[in-house]
Structures are given as C-alpha cells and as structure tokens.
Coordinates of C-alpha atoms and ligand atoms in Angstrom, one line a residue:
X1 CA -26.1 16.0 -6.1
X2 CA -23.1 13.1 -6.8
X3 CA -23.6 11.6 -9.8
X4 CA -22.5 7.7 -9.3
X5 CA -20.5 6.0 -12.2
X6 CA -20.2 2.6 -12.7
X7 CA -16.6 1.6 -12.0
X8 CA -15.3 4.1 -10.0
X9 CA -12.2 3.3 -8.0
X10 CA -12.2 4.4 -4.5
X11 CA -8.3 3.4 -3.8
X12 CA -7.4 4.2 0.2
X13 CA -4.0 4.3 2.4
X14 CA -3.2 5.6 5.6
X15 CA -1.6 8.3 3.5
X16 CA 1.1 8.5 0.4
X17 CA 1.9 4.6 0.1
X18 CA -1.1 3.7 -2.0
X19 CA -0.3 5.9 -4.7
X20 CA 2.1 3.1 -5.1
X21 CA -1.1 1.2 -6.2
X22 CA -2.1 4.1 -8.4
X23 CA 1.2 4.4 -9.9
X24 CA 1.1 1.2 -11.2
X25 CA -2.8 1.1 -12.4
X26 CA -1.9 4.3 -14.3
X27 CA 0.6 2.3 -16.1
X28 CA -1.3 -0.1 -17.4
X29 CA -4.6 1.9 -18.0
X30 CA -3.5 5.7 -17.8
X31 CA -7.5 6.9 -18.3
X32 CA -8.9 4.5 -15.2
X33 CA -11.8 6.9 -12.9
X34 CA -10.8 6.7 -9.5
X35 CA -10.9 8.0 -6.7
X36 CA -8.0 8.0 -3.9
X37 CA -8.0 9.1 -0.1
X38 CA -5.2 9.5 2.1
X39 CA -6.3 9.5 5.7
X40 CA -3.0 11.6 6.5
X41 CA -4.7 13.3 9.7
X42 CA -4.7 9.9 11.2
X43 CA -1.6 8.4 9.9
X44 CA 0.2 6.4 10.5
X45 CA -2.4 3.5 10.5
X46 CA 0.2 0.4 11.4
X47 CA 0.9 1.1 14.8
X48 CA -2.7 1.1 15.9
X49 CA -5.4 -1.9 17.0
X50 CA -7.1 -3.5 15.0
X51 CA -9.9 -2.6 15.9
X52 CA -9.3 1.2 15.4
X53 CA -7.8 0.5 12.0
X54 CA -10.9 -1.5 11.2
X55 CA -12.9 1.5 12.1
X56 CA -10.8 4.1 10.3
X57 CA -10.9 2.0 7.3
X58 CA -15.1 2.1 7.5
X59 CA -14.7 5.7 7.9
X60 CA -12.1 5.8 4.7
X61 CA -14.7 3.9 2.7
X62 CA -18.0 5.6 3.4
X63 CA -16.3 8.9 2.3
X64 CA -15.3 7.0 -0.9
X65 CA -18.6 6.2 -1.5
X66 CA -20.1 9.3 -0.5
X67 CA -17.9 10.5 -3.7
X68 CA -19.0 7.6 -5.7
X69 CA -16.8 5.3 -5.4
X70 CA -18.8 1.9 -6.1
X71 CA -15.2 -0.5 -5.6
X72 CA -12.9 -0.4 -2.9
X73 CA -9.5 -1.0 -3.2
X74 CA -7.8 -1.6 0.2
X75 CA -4.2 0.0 -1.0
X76 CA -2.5 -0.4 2.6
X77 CA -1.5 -3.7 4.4
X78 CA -2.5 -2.5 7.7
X79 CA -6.3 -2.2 7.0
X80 CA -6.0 -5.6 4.5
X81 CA -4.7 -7.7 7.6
X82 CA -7.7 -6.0 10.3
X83 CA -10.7 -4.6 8.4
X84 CA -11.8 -6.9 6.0
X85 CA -14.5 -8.7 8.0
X86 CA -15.7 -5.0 8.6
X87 CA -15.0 -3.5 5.5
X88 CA -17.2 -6.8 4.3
X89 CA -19.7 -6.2 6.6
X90 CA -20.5 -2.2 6.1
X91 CA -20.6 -2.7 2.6
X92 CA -22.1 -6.2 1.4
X93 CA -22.7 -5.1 -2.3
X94 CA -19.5 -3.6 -3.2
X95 CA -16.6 -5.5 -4.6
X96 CA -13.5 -5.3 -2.6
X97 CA -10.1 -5.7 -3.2
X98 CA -6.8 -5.9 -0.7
X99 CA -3.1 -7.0 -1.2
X100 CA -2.0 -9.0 1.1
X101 CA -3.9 -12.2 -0.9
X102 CA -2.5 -11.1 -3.9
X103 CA 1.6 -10.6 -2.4
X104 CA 1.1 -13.8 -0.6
X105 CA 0.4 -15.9 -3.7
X106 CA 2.9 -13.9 -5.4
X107 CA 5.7 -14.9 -2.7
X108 CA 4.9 -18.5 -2.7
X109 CA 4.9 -19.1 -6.7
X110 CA 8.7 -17.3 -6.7
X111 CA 10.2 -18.4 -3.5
X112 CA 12.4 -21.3 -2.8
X113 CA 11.6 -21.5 0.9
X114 CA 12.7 -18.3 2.8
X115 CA 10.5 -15.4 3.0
X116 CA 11.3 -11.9 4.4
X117 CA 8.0 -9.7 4.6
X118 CA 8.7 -6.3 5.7
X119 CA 5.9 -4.3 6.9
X120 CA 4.0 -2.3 9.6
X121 CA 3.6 -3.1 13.5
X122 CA -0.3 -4.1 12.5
X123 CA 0.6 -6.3 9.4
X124 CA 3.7 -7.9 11.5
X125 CA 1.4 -9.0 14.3
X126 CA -1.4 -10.3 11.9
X127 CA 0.7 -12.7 10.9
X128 CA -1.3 -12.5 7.5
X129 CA 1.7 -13.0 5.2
X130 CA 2.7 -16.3 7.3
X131 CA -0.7 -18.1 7.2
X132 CA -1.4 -17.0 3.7
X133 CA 2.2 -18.0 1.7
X134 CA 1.6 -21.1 3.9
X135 CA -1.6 -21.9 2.6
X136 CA 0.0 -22.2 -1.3
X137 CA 3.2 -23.0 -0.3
X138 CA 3.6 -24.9 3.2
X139 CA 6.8 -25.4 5.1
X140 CA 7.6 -21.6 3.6
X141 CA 9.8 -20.2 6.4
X142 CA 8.3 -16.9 6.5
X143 CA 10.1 -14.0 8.7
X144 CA 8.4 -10.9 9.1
X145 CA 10.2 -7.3 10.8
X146 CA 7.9 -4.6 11.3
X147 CA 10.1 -0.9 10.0
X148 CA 7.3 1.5 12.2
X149 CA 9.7 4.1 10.9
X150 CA 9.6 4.2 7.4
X151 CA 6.1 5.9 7.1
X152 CA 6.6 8.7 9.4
X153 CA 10.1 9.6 7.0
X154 CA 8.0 8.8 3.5
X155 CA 5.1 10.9 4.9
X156 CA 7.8 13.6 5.6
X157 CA 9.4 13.3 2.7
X158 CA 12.8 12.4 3.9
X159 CA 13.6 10.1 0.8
X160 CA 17.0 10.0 0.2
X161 CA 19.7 10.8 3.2
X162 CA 22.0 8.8 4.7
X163 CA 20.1 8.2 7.8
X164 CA 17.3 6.6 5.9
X165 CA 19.5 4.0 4.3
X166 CA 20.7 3.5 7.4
X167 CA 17.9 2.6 9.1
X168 CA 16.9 0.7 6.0
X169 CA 19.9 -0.9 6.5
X170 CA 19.7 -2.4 10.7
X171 CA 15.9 -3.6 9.2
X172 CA 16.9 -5.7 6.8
X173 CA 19.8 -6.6 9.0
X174 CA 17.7 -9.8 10.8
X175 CA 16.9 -10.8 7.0
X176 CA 20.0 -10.8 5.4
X177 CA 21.3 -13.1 8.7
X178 CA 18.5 -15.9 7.6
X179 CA 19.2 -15.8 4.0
X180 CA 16.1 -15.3 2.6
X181 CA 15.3 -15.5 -1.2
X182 CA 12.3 -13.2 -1.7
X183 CA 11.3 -10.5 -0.2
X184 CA 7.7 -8.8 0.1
X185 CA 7.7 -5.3 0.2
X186 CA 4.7 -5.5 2.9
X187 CA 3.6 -2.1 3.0
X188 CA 2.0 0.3 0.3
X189 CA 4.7 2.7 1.0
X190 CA 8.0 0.9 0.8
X191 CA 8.1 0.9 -2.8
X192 CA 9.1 4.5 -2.7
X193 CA 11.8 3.0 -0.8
X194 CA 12.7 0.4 -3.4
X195 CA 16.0 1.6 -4.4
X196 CA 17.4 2.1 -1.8
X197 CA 16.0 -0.9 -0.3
X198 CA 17.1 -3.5 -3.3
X199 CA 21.1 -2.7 -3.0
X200 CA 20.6 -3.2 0.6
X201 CA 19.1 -7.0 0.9
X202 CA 21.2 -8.1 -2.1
X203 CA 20.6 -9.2 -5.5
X204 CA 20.0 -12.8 -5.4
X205 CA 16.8 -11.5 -3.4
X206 CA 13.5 -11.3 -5.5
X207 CA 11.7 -8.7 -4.4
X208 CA 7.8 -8.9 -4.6
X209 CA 5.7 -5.8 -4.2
X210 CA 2.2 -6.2 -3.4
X211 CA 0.9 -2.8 -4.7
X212 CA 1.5 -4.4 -8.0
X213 CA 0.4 -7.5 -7.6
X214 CA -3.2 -6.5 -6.6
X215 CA -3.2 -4.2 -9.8
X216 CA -2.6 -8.0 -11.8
X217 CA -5.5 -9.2 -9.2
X218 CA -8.0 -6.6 -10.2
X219 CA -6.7 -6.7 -13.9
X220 CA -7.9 -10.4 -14.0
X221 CA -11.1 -9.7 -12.3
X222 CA -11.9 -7.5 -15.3
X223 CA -12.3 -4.2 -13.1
X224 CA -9.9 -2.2 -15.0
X225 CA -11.4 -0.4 -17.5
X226 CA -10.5 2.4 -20.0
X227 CA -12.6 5.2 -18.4
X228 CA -12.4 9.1 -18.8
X229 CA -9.8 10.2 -16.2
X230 CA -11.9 11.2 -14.0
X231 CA -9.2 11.3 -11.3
X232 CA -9.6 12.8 -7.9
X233 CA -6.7 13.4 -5.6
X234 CA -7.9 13.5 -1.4
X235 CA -6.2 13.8 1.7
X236 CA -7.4 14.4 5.1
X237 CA -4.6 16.5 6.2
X238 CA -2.1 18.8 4.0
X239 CA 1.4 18.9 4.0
X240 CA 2.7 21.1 1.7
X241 CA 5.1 18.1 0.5
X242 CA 2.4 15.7 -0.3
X243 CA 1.7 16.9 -3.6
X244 CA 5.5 17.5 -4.5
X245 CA 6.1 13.6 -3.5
X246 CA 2.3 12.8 -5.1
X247 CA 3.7 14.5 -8.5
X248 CA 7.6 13.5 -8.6
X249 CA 6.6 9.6 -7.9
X250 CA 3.4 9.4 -10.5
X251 CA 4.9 12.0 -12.8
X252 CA 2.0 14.1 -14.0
X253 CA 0.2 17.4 -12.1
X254 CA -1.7 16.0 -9.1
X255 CA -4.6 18.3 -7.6
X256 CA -5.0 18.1 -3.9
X257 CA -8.4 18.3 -2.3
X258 CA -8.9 18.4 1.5
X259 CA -11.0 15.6 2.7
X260 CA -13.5 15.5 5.7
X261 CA -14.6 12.4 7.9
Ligands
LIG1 N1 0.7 1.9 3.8 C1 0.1 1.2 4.9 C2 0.4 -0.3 4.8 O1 0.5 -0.8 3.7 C3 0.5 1.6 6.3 C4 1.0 2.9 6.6 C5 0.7 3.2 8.0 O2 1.3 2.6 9.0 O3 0.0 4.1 8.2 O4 0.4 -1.0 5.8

C-alpha cells in the first residue's frame, strides 16, 4: 500500500534535463519531497508529435501518481508546449505546473526586443515562446533554432569536448547574426550546457533559463514547502552514466530506481 502525502512533487523530463529543475528547487528548499521520473527508455521526447508526447507525458504522470505524487511539475519544454490540454484533462484535481509560461514572462520583462529561444524540434514548432513573450511584450522579435542534438550528447554524457562546443557553436550561429539581447535556454537540459553555451553567444546576451524561473513560479504559488526529504530518484531506462551526471550536477548521492510504464 502507497501512502499519499500532501505535497509531493512528481517533477518529469524526457530524461536528465529536469534535474535542472531539481537542482534549483534543492537550492532554495534542500528538504522538498519529490518525486522525479526520467522517461529515458523513450527519450528523446522533442523530436516526436505532439500527439505522442502528449501521450507519453499522461503515461509519465499516472506513474507519478501511482507513487504519490499529488503535483505535477512539467520539467521539459517539449511536453509544456503539447500536453497541457491532456495533462489538464487526465488529471482535473491536481495542480500543474510547466515552464514555458514562466520563461516567456521572464524573457519579455528583461529583453529589449530580440529574443533567441533555443530548444527542441517540438518546442521550435509550437511556436510557444513566440505567442507567449508576445502576449507581455508585443512586437518582441522572437527567433527560435531547434539544437535536436544536444540531448542525445547530454543523455550520453558527452559534456565537455571540442565537438560539443562546436556544435554549440553553428547553433547559436543564426543568433549571434540577428543580434539578439536575451536568450532562453528553451530546454530543461541546456543548462548543463550553460558554460559552454554563455562564452559562445556573447556577454551582452542575458540568458534566461526556464528551469529556474518555474522554481520562482511555484515558489509564489506557495507549493514549496520544507518537507522531510523524502526524495526518490526514477528512470525508465539505465545508463550507467546517469547517476554519475545525476550526482556531479546536484552534488549529493543520488539513488537510482528503475521505473515501469
Ligand atoms: N528536456 C526536454 C525539453 O525541455 C526535451 C528533451 C527531449 O527532447 O527529450 O524540451
């Protein structure tokens, strides 16, 4: 029998990137219960349909629940630009959060007209970021370039070599061109990326990372709460480097559990 707690996280990604989120809601409340699921079997999530992210992500969150999980937090753009309205739908009582809302307000209160978003195939063709900065801001010129390939290498664990920054690099190429003055680091992942990334578009850029900004967006909705730790580590697939990566980026012993949809 699962015990259900009041408050329990359930935080989900295609894999390693929302422990981007986690990362930063261990910050600011290092005792928060969660729970977080990486669907690494079926990764990478952002160069799928919608409609098959949207039913991954129903999948993601009933085996959150089944854990007791009682909110979701959406910690990847590709399911926060195509399974909301389903994610909505499946579970009508439970409070959701996701962070492309959050990064587009973000954006629009720092920019001074030229945003870059970088993201996933999925988040790319939503065009999520555009309508959304627009709403707060309008007129924002808002250029989005998908990078499909810096999952696969994150998921890998290829961090650091000179062929990442390369390809970091010929991304941001198109961005650099327009002369954009913020950029939104639109995928949970691509904060593990950020320094390499940052040297690479430029200081005058501000860079504005979602995975943080929905950690402020929960903070004010008074969901963050000093809990006991209860902190529970699953991923659908193993890779013997995900809990090397899991441990160097959030700096304390992570304890992997296999997870089955
Ligand atoms: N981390 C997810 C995101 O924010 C996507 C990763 C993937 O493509 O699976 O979009």
């Amino acid at each position: 029998v699962r015990l259900s707690f009041p408050d329990m996280l359930g935080i989900f990604d295609s894999g390693i990137g929302g422990l981007t989120v986690v990362k930063e809601l261990l910050r600011r409340q290092p005792d928060a219960d969660f729970i977080y699921l990486g669907d690494r079997a079926r990764a990478p999530y952002g160069s799928k349909t919608a409609d098959v992210i949207a039913r991954y992500a129903v999948e993601d969150a009933q085996f959150l629940i089944s854990q007791g999980a009682d909110v979701l937090v959406v910690a990847c753009n590709s399911m926060s630009a195509y399974a909301m309205d389903a994610l909505k739908a499946a579970f009508p009582s439970i409070p959701l959060f996701e962070v492309i809302g959050p990064g587009a307000r973000a954006a629009a209160a720092v920019t001074k007209g030229r945003v870059g978003v970088i993201g996933t195939h999925a988040t790319k063709k939503s065009g999520a970021y555009e309508r959304l900065i627009n709403d707060v801001r309008a007129k924002t010129d808002v250029q989005t370039v998908s990078c499909p390939l810096f999952v696969p290498l994150l998921e890998e664990g290829v961090l650091n070599p000179r062929e990442t920054k390369l390809i970091i690099k010929r991304y941001l190429a198109p961005l650099r061109t327009s002369q954009i003055d913020t950029l939104v680091l639109g995928c949970t992942h691509y904060p593990l990326l950020r320094e390499w990334i940052e040297p690479r578009i430029g200081h005058r850029v501000t860079i504005v990372d979602p995975s943080s900004t929905i950690v402020d967006e929960m903070t004010e909705r008074g969901v963050i709460k000093s809990g006991s730790g209860r902190q529970s580590y699953f991923f659908t697939d193993d890779n013997p480097r995900t809990r090397e990566l899991a441990e160097a980026w959030l700096k304390r012993p992570v304890n992997i559990e296999k997870a089955t949809i």
